[in-house]
Coordinates of C-alpha atoms in Angstrom, one line a residue:
M28 CA 37.4 167.1 45.2
P29 CA 35.3 165.2 47.7
G30 CA 32.8 162.9 46.2
S31 CA 29.7 164.1 48.1
P32 CA 27.5 166.7 46.6
H33 CA 28.0 168.9 49.6
G34 CA 31.8 168.6 49.4
Q35 CA 31.7 169.2 45.7
G36 CA 29.7 172.4 46.3
A37 CA 32.1 173.6 49.0
G38 CA 35.0 172.8 46.7
M39 CA 33.3 174.7 43.9
Q40 CA 32.8 177.7 46.2
V41 CA 36.6 177.8 47.0
D42 CA 37.3 177.5 43.3
I43 CA 35.0 180.4 42.5
F44 CA 36.8 182.6 45.0
T45 CA 40.4 181.7 44.2
Q46 CA 40.1 181.1 40.5
V47 CA 37.4 183.6 39.5
V48 CA 36.7 186.3 42.0
V49 CA 40.3 187.1 43.0
P50 CA 41.8 187.2 39.4
V51 CA 38.8 189.0 37.9
I52 CA 38.6 191.8 40.6
G53 CA 42.4 192.0 40.9
G54 CA 42.8 192.0 37.1
L55 CA 40.1 194.7 36.7
G56 CA 41.7 196.8 39.4
I57 CA 45.2 196.4 37.9
F58 CA 43.8 197.2 34.4
M59 CA 42.1 200.4 35.6
L60 CA 45.1 201.4 37.7
G61 CA 47.3 200.9 34.6
L62 CA 45.0 203.2 32.6
E63 CA 45.2 205.8 35.3
F64 CA 49.0 205.5 35.6
M65 CA 49.5 205.7 31.8
S66 CA 47.1 208.7 31.5
N67 CA 48.6 210.6 34.4
G68 CA 52.2 210.0 33.3
I69 CA 51.6 211.1 29.8
Q70 CA 49.4 214.1 30.8
S71 CA 52.1 215.2 33.3
L72 CA 54.6 215.3 30.5
A73 CA 52.4 216.8 27.8
V74 CA 49.0 218.0 28.8
N75 CA 49.9 221.7 29.2
K76 CA 51.7 221.7 25.8
M77 CA 48.7 219.8 24.3
R78 CA 46.2 222.4 25.7
A79 CA 48.3 225.2 24.3
L80 CA 48.6 223.4 21.0
L81 CA 44.9 222.8 20.9
A82 CA 44.1 226.5 21.6
R83 CA 46.5 227.5 18.9
V84 CA 45.6 225.1 16.0
A85 CA 41.9 224.3 16.5
G86 CA 40.8 227.3 14.4
T87 CA 38.9 225.4 11.7
P88 CA 36.9 222.1 11.8
A89 CA 39.5 220.2 9.7
K90 CA 42.3 221.3 12.0
G91 CA 40.1 220.5 15.0
V92 CA 39.6 216.9 13.9
L93 CA 43.4 216.4 13.4
A94 CA 44.2 218.1 16.7
G95 CA 41.7 216.1 18.5
T96 CA 42.9 212.8 17.0
F97 CA 46.6 213.6 17.6
I98 CA 46.3 214.9 21.2
T99 CA 43.9 212.2 22.3
G100 CA 46.2 209.6 20.8
I101 CA 49.0 211.0 22.9
I102 CA 47.3 211.6 26.3
Q103 CA 45.2 208.4 25.8
S104 CA 42.0 209.6 27.4
S105 CA 39.1 210.8 25.3
T106 CA 37.4 211.7 28.6
A107 CA 40.3 214.0 29.6
M108 CA 40.4 215.4 26.1
T109 CA 36.7 216.2 26.0
V110 CA 36.8 217.8 29.5
M111 CA 39.8 219.9 28.3
V112 CA 37.8 221.0 25.2
V113 CA 34.8 221.9 27.3
G114 CA 37.0 223.9 29.6
L115 CA 38.6 225.8 26.7
V116 CA 35.1 226.6 25.3
N117 CA 34.1 227.8 28.7
A118 CA 37.1 230.1 28.7
G119 CA 36.3 231.4 25.3
V120 CA 39.6 230.1 23.9
V121 CA 38.0 227.7 21.4
G122 CA 34.8 228.4 19.5
L123 CA 31.9 226.0 19.4
R124 CA 32.4 224.9 15.8
P125 CA 36.1 223.9 16.2
A126 CA 35.2 222.2 19.5
I127 CA 32.7 219.9 17.8
S128 CA 35.3 218.8 15.3
V129 CA 37.9 218.4 18.1
I130 CA 35.5 216.0 19.9
M131 CA 35.1 214.1 16.6
G132 CA 38.9 213.7 16.5
A133 CA 39.0 212.7 20.1
N134 CA 36.8 209.7 19.4
I135 CA 39.2 208.6 16.7
G136 CA 42.3 209.2 18.9
T137 CA 41.0 207.1 21.8
T138 CA 40.7 204.0 19.5
L139 CA 44.5 204.0 19.1
G140 CA 44.5 203.0 22.8
N141 CA 42.0 200.3 22.2
G142 CA 44.2 198.9 19.5
L143 CA 47.2 198.9 21.8
I144 CA 45.2 197.1 24.5
A145 CA 44.5 194.3 22.0
L146 CA 48.3 193.5 21.6
P147 CA 49.0 190.0 22.9
L148 CA 51.6 190.8 25.5
G149 CA 49.9 188.9 28.3
P150 CA 52.1 187.9 31.3
L151 CA 55.0 190.0 29.9
G152 CA 53.1 193.0 31.3
L153 CA 54.0 192.1 34.9
L154 CA 57.7 191.8 34.0
L155 CA 57.7 195.2 32.2
A156 CA 55.6 196.8 34.9
G157 CA 58.2 195.7 37.5
I158 CA 61.1 197.1 35.5
F159 CA 59.4 200.5 35.0
A160 CA 58.3 200.6 38.6
L161 CA 62.0 200.3 39.6
V162 CA 62.9 203.0 37.2
Y163 CA 60.1 205.2 38.7
I164 CA 61.3 204.6 42.2
F165 CA 65.0 205.3 41.6
A166 CA 64.7 208.1 39.0
K167 CA 65.8 211.5 40.1
S168 CA 64.3 213.5 37.2
D169 CA 60.6 214.3 37.1
R170 CA 60.6 213.8 33.4
V171 CA 62.0 210.3 33.7
K172 CA 59.5 209.5 36.5
H173 CA 56.6 210.6 34.3
I174 CA 57.8 208.5 31.4
A175 CA 58.3 205.5 33.7
L176 CA 54.9 205.9 35.2
A177 CA 53.3 206.0 31.7
C178 CA 55.2 202.8 30.7
M179 CA 54.4 201.1 33.9
G180 CA 50.7 201.9 33.4
F181 CA 50.9 200.6 29.8
A182 CA 52.4 197.3 31.0
L183 CA 49.8 196.9 33.9
I184 CA 47.0 197.2 31.3
F185 CA 48.2 194.0 29.6
Y186 CA 48.8 192.2 32.9
G187 CA 45.4 193.1 34.2
L188 CA 43.7 192.1 31.0
N189 CA 45.6 188.8 31.1
L190 CA 44.4 188.2 34.8
M191 CA 40.8 188.9 33.9
T192 CA 40.9 186.6 30.9
G193 CA 42.3 183.8 33.1
G194 CA 39.8 184.4 35.9
L195 CA 36.8 184.5 33.5
R196 CA 37.7 181.3 31.7
P197 CA 36.4 178.9 34.4
L198 CA 32.9 180.4 34.1
R199 CA 32.5 178.6 30.8
S200 CA 32.2 175.3 32.7
M201 CA 29.4 176.7 34.9
P202 CA 25.9 176.2 33.3
E203 CA 24.2 178.7 35.6
V204 CA 26.6 181.5 34.5
M205 CA 26.5 180.5 30.9
S206 CA 22.7 180.5 30.8
V207 CA 22.7 184.1 31.9
I208 CA 25.5 185.1 29.6
S209 CA 23.9 183.3 26.6
S210 CA 21.0 185.8 26.9
L211 CA 23.5 188.5 26.0
R212 CA 23.9 187.6 22.4
A213 CA 23.8 190.2 19.7
D214 CA 22.0 187.9 17.3
T215 CA 18.9 190.1 16.7
Y216 CA 18.4 193.8 16.5
L217 CA 16.6 193.8 19.9
N218 CA 19.4 191.9 21.6
L219 CA 21.9 194.1 20.0
L220 CA 20.2 197.2 21.4
Y221 CA 20.1 195.5 24.8
C222 CA 23.8 194.8 24.7
V223 CA 24.6 198.4 23.6
L224 CA 22.5 199.9 26.5
I225 CA 24.1 197.6 29.1
A226 CA 27.6 198.6 28.0
A227 CA 26.7 202.3 27.9
G228 CA 25.4 202.0 31.5
V229 CA 28.5 200.3 32.7
T230 CA 30.7 202.9 31.0
A231 CA 28.7 205.8 32.5
M232 CA 29.2 204.4 36.0
I233 CA 33.0 203.8 35.7
H234 CA 33.7 206.9 33.5
S235 CA 36.0 205.0 31.1
S236 CA 35.2 203.5 27.8
S237 CA 38.7 202.0 27.7
A238 CA 38.0 200.1 30.9
T239 CA 34.6 198.8 29.6
I240 CA 36.3 197.7 26.3
G241 CA 39.0 196.0 28.4
I242 CA 36.4 194.0 30.3
V243 CA 34.7 193.1 27.1
M244 CA 37.9 192.0 25.5
G245 CA 38.6 189.8 28.6
L246 CA 35.2 188.2 28.4
G247 CA 35.6 187.6 24.7
A248 CA 39.1 186.2 24.9
A249 CA 37.9 183.8 27.6
G250 CA 35.0 182.6 25.4
I251 CA 32.3 183.9 27.8
L252 CA 31.0 186.3 25.1
D253 CA 31.0 185.4 21.5
W254 CA 33.0 187.8 19.4
K255 CA 30.1 189.6 17.8
T256 CA 28.5 190.3 21.1
A257 CA 31.8 191.6 22.4
V258 CA 31.9 194.0 19.5
A259 CA 28.4 195.1 20.2
F260 CA 29.4 196.0 23.8
S261 CA 32.3 198.1 22.5
L262 CA 29.7 200.1 20.6
G263 CA 27.8 200.8 23.8
A264 CA 31.1 201.9 25.5
D265 CA 31.4 204.7 22.9
L266 CA 27.9 205.9 23.9
G267 CA 28.4 205.7 27.7
T268 CA 31.6 207.8 27.7
T269 CA 29.7 210.9 26.8
V270 CA 28.3 211.1 30.3
T271 CA 31.6 212.4 31.8
S272 CA 31.8 215.4 29.5
W273 CA 28.2 216.2 30.3
L274 CA 28.9 216.1 34.0
A275 CA 32.0 218.3 33.5
S276 CA 29.9 220.9 31.8
L277 CA 27.1 221.2 34.4
N278 CA 28.4 224.3 36.1
L279 CA 30.1 225.9 33.1
S280 CA 29.0 228.4 30.4
K281 CA 26.2 227.7 27.9
N282 CA 28.7 227.2 25.1
A283 CA 30.6 224.7 27.2
K284 CA 27.4 222.8 27.8
R285 CA 26.8 222.9 24.0
A286 CA 30.2 221.3 23.4
A287 CA 29.3 218.5 25.8
Y288 CA 25.9 218.1 24.0
A289 CA 27.8 217.9 20.7
H290 CA 29.8 214.9 22.1
I291 CA 26.6 213.2 23.3
S292 CA 24.6 213.8 20.1
F293 CA 27.5 212.9 17.9
N294 CA 27.9 209.5 19.5
I295 CA 24.1 208.9 19.7
I296 CA 23.7 209.6 16.0
G297 CA 26.7 207.4 15.2
V298 CA 25.3 204.5 17.2
M299 CA 21.8 205.0 15.7
I300 CA 23.3 204.8 12.2
T301 CA 25.6 201.9 12.9
I302 CA 23.0 199.6 14.6
P303 CA 21.0 199.0 11.4
L304 CA 24.3 198.3 9.6
F305 CA 25.7 196.1 12.4
F306 CA 25.2 192.7 10.9
L307 CA 26.4 193.8 7.5
S308 CA 29.5 195.4 9.2
M309 CA 30.1 192.0 10.9
E310 CA 30.5 190.4 7.5
V311 CA 33.0 193.1 6.5
L312 CA 34.8 192.7 9.8
T313 CA 35.0 188.9 9.3
W314 CA 36.6 189.5 5.9
A315 CA 39.0 192.2 7.2
M316 CA 40.1 189.9 10.1
Q317 CA 41.8 187.6 7.6
W318 CA 44.5 190.2 7.4
F319 CA 44.8 190.3 11.2
G320 CA 45.0 186.6 12.1
G321 CA 41.9 184.9 10.8
D322 CA 38.5 184.0 12.3
P323 CA 38.0 185.6 15.8
G324 CA 35.5 182.9 16.7
K325 CA 38.0 180.1 16.3
P326 CA 39.5 178.9 19.6
V327 CA 43.2 178.3 20.2
I328 CA 44.3 175.7 22.7
V329 CA 46.8 177.1 25.2
N330 CA 48.0 174.8 28.0
G331 CA 45.1 172.5 27.3
K332 CA 42.5 175.3 27.6
E333 CA 40.5 177.1 24.9
T334 CA 41.1 180.8 24.4
F335 CA 40.1 183.3 21.7
P336 CA 43.1 185.7 21.3
L337 CA 41.6 187.4 18.2
V338 CA 38.5 188.7 19.9
P339 CA 40.4 191.7 21.4
V340 CA 41.8 192.4 17.9
A341 CA 38.3 192.3 16.4
V342 CA 36.9 194.6 19.1
G343 CA 39.8 197.1 18.7
L344 CA 39.5 197.1 14.9
Y345 CA 35.7 197.6 15.0
S346 CA 36.0 200.4 17.5
T347 CA 38.5 202.2 15.3
F348 CA 36.4 201.6 12.2
F349 CA 33.2 202.9 13.9
N350 CA 34.8 206.2 15.1
I351 CA 36.5 206.9 11.7
F352 CA 33.3 206.1 9.8
N353 CA 31.2 208.2 12.2
T354 CA 33.6 211.2 11.8
L355 CA 33.7 210.9 8.0
L356 CA 29.9 210.7 7.9
L357 CA 29.1 213.6 10.2
F358 CA 32.1 216.0 9.6
P359 CA 30.3 217.7 6.6
F360 CA 27.5 218.6 9.0
V361 CA 29.6 220.4 11.7
G362 CA 28.0 223.7 10.7
V363 CA 24.5 222.1 11.1
F364 CA 25.5 220.8 14.5
E365 CA 26.6 224.3 15.6
R366 CA 23.4 226.0 14.3
V367 CA 21.2 223.4 16.1
L368 CA 23.2 223.5 19.3
M369 CA 23.1 227.3 19.4
K370 CA 19.3 227.0 19.7
V371 CA 19.6 224.5 22.6
G372 CA 18.7 226.3 25.8
A373 CA 18.3 229.6 24.0
S374 CA 16.6 232.2 26.2
S375 CA 16.6 235.9 27.1
L376 CA 19.7 235.1 29.2
D377 CA 21.7 234.6 26.1
D378 CA 21.7 238.4 25.8
V379 CA 23.8 238.6 29.0
E380 CA 27.4 239.6 28.2
D381 CA 29.9 236.7 28.3
Y382 CA 32.9 238.4 30.0
S383 CA 35.1 235.4 29.7
Q384 CA 35.6 236.0 26.0
P385 CA 37.5 239.0 24.7
R386 CA 35.6 241.0 22.1
Y387 CA 38.1 243.4 20.7
L388 CA 41.5 241.7 21.1
T389 CA 41.9 240.4 17.6
P390 CA 45.2 239.1 16.2
A391 CA 44.8 241.6 13.3
A392 CA 44.7 244.6 15.6
A393 CA 47.8 243.4 17.6
S394 CA 50.2 244.1 14.7
D395 CA 49.1 247.8 14.4
P396 CA 49.6 250.0 17.5
A397 CA 47.0 252.5 16.2
S398 CA 44.4 249.6 16.4
A399 CA 45.9 247.7 19.3
V400 CA 45.8 250.5 21.9
P401 CA 42.1 251.3 21.3
A402 CA 41.3 247.6 21.4
V403 CA 43.0 247.2 24.8
Q404 CA 41.2 250.3 26.1
R405 CA 37.8 249.0 25.0
E406 CA 38.5 245.6 26.5
T407 CA 39.6 247.2 29.8
G408 CA 36.3 249.2 29.7
R409 CA 34.4 245.9 29.4
Y410 CA 36.3 244.6 32.4
L411 CA 35.2 247.6 34.4
E412 CA 31.6 247.3 33.2
A413 CA 31.7 243.7 34.4
A414 CA 33.2 244.8 37.8
L415 CA 30.2 247.3 38.2
K416 CA 27.9 244.3 38.1
F417 CA 29.2 243.3 41.5
L418 CA 27.4 246.3 42.9
D419 CA 24.2 245.1 41.2
T420 CA 24.7 241.8 43.0
A421 CA 25.2 243.5 46.3
R422 CA 21.9 245.4 45.7
G423 CA 20.1 242.2 44.8
R424 CA 19.0 243.5 41.4
D425 CA 17.3 241.1 39.0
D426 CA 19.7 241.7 36.2
A427 CA 22.8 241.0 38.4
P428 CA 24.9 237.9 37.7
D429 CA 23.3 234.7 39.1
K430 CA 26.5 233.4 40.6
V431 CA 29.1 236.0 41.8
D432 CA 32.0 233.5 41.9
E433 CA 31.4 232.4 38.3
H434 CA 31.2 236.0 37.2
H435 CA 34.5 236.7 39.0
A436 CA 36.1 233.7 37.3
A437 CA 35.0 235.0 33.9
M438 CA 36.5 238.4 34.7
D439 CA 39.7 236.8 35.8
I440 CA 40.0 235.0 32.4
L441 CA 39.3 238.3 30.6
N442 CA 41.9 240.1 32.7
R443 CA 44.6 237.5 31.9
E444 CA 43.7 237.8 28.2
I445 CA 44.1 241.6 28.3
R446 CA 47.4 241.4 30.1
A447 CA 48.8 238.8 27.7
Y448 CA 47.6 240.8 24.7
T449 CA 49.1 244.0 26.0
A450 CA 52.4 242.4 26.9
G451 CA 52.6 241.0 23.4
M452 CA 52.7 244.6 22.1
F453 CA 56.2 244.9 23.3
K454 CA 58.7 244.4 20.5
A455 CA 62.5 244.4 20.5
D456 CA 62.7 247.6 18.4
L457 CA 59.8 249.4 20.0
P458 CA 60.5 253.2 20.4
F459 CA 60.6 254.5 23.9
A460 CA 57.4 256.5 23.5
R461 CA 55.4 253.5 22.4
A462 CA 57.0 251.3 25.1
D463 CA 56.1 253.9 27.6
L464 CA 52.4 253.8 26.4
V465 CA 52.3 250.0 26.6
A466 CA 53.8 250.1 30.1
S467 CA 51.2 252.6 31.1
L468 CA 48.4 250.4 29.8
I469 CA 49.8 247.4 31.7
E470 CA 49.9 249.5 34.9
E471 CA 46.3 250.6 34.4
E472 CA 45.3 247.0 33.9
D473 CA 46.9 246.1 37.2
F474 CA 45.0 248.7 39.0
T475 CA 41.8 247.7 37.2
A476 CA 42.2 244.1 38.2
S477 CA 42.7 245.2 41.8
L478 CA 39.6 247.3 41.6
G479 CA 37.7 244.3 40.2
E480 CA 38.9 242.2 43.2
T481 CA 37.8 244.9 45.6
L482 CA 34.3 245.1 44.1
H483 CA 34.0 241.3 44.2
Q484 CA 34.9 241.5 47.9
I485 CA 32.2 244.1 48.5
A486 CA 29.6 241.9 46.7
R487 CA 30.6 238.8 48.7
R488 CA 30.5 240.7 52.1
V489 CA 27.0 242.0 51.4
E490 CA 25.8 238.6 50.2
R491 CA 27.1 236.7 53.2
Q492 CA 25.8 239.1 55.8
P493 CA 22.0 239.8 56.0
F494 CA 21.3 243.4 57.1
G495 CA 18.4 244.6 59.0
P496 CA 16.4 247.8 58.6
V497 CA 19.0 249.8 60.5
G498 CA 22.1 248.4 58.8
R499 CA 20.8 248.2 55.2
P500 CA 20.6 252.0 54.6
L501 CA 24.3 252.3 55.6
V502 CA 25.1 249.6 53.1
E503 CA 23.1 251.3 50.3
T504 CA 24.9 254.6 51.0
V505 CA 28.3 252.9 50.7
L506 CA 27.2 251.2 47.4
D507 CA 25.9 254.5 46.1
Q508 CA 29.2 256.2 46.8
V509 CA 31.2 253.5 45.1
E510 CA 28.9 253.5 42.1
E511 CA 29.2 257.3 41.8
A512 CA 33.0 257.1 42.0
M513 CA 33.0 254.4 39.3
G514 CA 31.3 256.9 37.0
S515 CA 34.5 258.9 36.8
I516 CA 36.3 256.0 34.9
V517 CA 33.3 254.1 33.3
P518 CA 32.5 254.1 30.4
I519 CA 36.1 254.3 29.4
D520 CA 35.5 256.4 26.3
R521 CA 33.5 259.2 28.0
A522 CA 35.2 262.6 27.2
T523 CA 33.9 264.4 30.3
P524 CA 33.1 262.2 33.3
P525 CA 30.3 263.5 35.5
G526 CA 32.5 263.6 38.6
A527 CA 36.2 263.8 39.7
A528 CA 38.1 260.7 40.5
A529 CA 39.9 262.3 43.5
A530 CA 39.5 260.1 46.6
A531 CA 39.9 262.6 49.4
L532 CA 36.3 263.9 49.6
R533 CA 34.8 260.5 49.3
I534 CA 37.0 259.0 52.0
A535 CA 35.9 261.9 54.3
A536 CA 32.3 260.9 53.7
L537 CA 33.2 257.3 54.6
A538 CA 34.5 258.6 57.9
D539 CA 31.1 260.1 58.6
L540 CA 29.4 256.8 57.9
R541 CA 31.9 255.1 60.2
A542 CA 31.0 257.5 63.0
Q543 CA 27.3 257.0 62.3
A544 CA 27.7 253.2 62.5
L545 CA 29.4 253.5 65.9
R546 CA 26.8 255.9 67.3
L547 CA 23.9 253.5 66.5
G548 CA 24.9 251.4 69.5
A549 CA 22.6 248.5 70.3
D550 CA 20.3 249.4 67.4
L551 CA 22.9 248.0 65.0
P552 CA 23.8 244.3 65.9
W553 CA 27.5 243.8 66.4
V554 CA 27.7 241.4 63.5
E555 CA 26.2 243.9 61.1
R556 CA 28.4 246.7 62.6
G557 CA 31.6 244.6 61.9
A558 CA 30.4 243.9 58.3
V559 CA 29.7 247.6 57.7
L560 CA 33.1 248.6 59.0
A561 CA 34.8 246.0 56.7
L562 CA 32.7 247.3 53.8
L563 CA 33.9 250.8 54.5
G564 CA 37.5 249.5 54.2
S565 CA 36.8 247.9 50.9
A566 CA 35.1 251.1 49.6
E567 CA 38.2 253.2 50.7
R568 CA 40.5 250.9 48.7
A569 CA 38.1 251.2 45.7
F570 CA 38.3 255.0 45.9
F571 CA 42.1 255.0 45.9
L572 CA 42.2 252.6 42.9
I573 CA 39.7 254.6 41.0
E574 CA 41.9 257.7 41.6
R575 CA 45.0 255.8 40.5
I576 CA 43.4 254.5 37.3
D577 CA 42.3 258.0 36.3
A578 CA 45.8 259.4 37.0
E579 CA 47.4 256.6 35.0
R580 CA 45.3 257.4 32.0
R581 CA 46.2 261.1 32.2
S582 CA 49.9 260.4 32.6
V583 CA 50.4 259.3 29.0
S584 CA 48.0 260.1 26.2
R585 CA 46.2 257.0 24.9
D586 CA 46.5 258.5 21.4
V587 CA 49.4 256.7 19.8
R588 CA 50.7 259.7 17.8
A589 CA 50.2 262.1 20.7
A590 CA 52.0 259.7 23.1
V591 CA 55.0 259.6 20.7
N592 CA 55.2 263.4 20.4
A593 CA 54.7 264.0 24.1
A594 CA 57.2 261.4 25.3
A595 CA 59.8 262.8 22.9
Q596 CA 59.5 266.1 24.8
T597 CA 58.9 264.9 28.4
P598 CA 59.9 261.2 28.9
R599 CA 58.4 259.6 32.0
E600 CA 60.7 258.6 34.9
A601 CA 62.0 255.1 35.2
G602 CA 59.3 252.7 36.3
G603 CA 56.5 254.6 34.5
L604 CA 55.0 256.0 37.7
S605 CA 55.7 259.8 37.1
P606 CA 52.5 261.8 37.2
A607 CA 53.6 264.1 34.3
T608 CA 50.3 265.0 32.6
V609 CA 49.9 265.1 28.8
P610 CA 46.6 266.6 27.7
A611 CA 44.5 264.0 25.8
E612 CA 43.7 264.8 22.3

């Protein structure tokens, strides 16, 4: 370097850029890209199976913890796991209590990744990444590509961490940087809290506790942070990762929000309990580290430079210990968590029906046709009741669903549950009469789903087009006629509906409304006239579907025993579309 102070400063600037900025930013980017590749590769291979497994096995808190640990350990993303759980709660597939335990298990599962990151592969990561990149490029099978992508990401994690460590090491010789870093020492409870909050903030911004822990490991391995401070930062990373699940739940159901709140409160309580025990736990960790290589604060000379290779090991070990300890401590209180969270945000709106969750489709009823058929009928009736609420939305009533698209999404989930449940009633040895009844139920569900879509369309058209004093009465008349027609099939258990389901007379009335809309001329703006005519088309489809649903119900008796006797005498034609009527008993 030049001898002058100016030349030395200029030389130092070049050194900072080439030896610090480039490897640190490049290493961080490669590290996070590796996390993304590994997560995407594994999730492409297994996430659908994992979601199905979670929905199937997470029935009790104990199974929830095991499922959360196992699945998160495989897909290597507690964030993705928590978002998945929140989504399943929102769909009504997983209850709140099992969801809380799954999130506990997810916190343990993600520490497996932290332990893997601590492995001392170093520069070998680049070689392995190159090999798997070639496999990814030349592979023909999607499965091989996904595996290669996951392995390439795994290797890039180590290479990125190695780059960061090398780039951060020169900072130790810069007094200005070290004076700032030295203030971040977890040597008192106040400084410990400060470190935890900083790490939580960083994790909340980048939405990845693994990335934060990777940065901390790099700082610790380079000797920028002492090992106890690096461990304290990993504690904050566990706190900051809760923000993503909270963001994911913002537009979902109240129970989905409660699942996210469980994640947040679980980690906050764990950190609050662990902070007073931090310095005692450091003594325990120092003792435990003798089984993992020795004192993490002891430097190792590599190529003439000091490095601290055991700091990442200590951070990974502590992170695992923290989450296991936290789960063991709070697991007995899963029921308390649920009771408290059920009161969070409780209001009169809680009385509103949650149509995303089936009420009658229990596994016990599925094995007995005499119970399963009424269960399907009642659930179909709930779907139709939900569809009626679209008319409330179109009228602007106070008790209508706040968001029509969310209500539609909940109904779609319910419809898929009804169809899957009914299809599951088919058995290999099912008699023709019962198979005929199940087929009729499925056909009715198809028409019912189409009717729900039509009423949703009506609500959206009325919502999107403001109507003036001339057009509004026409709209109200259409809504009145559709609601009256719905009375012939809802409620589903009514013995004598107040009106017939036949569509002909109602369609004739629509023709009168159409003529009226056309005769209004300039009094009815053309935009409103077009919306009214489109609304009449939707109403006509609704009338046809209502008539078809009623005919389908009459074609085969919904009484299991009556259906068996009737079908033995007069079997329906192939396809199940014959209108042969069997009197309901």
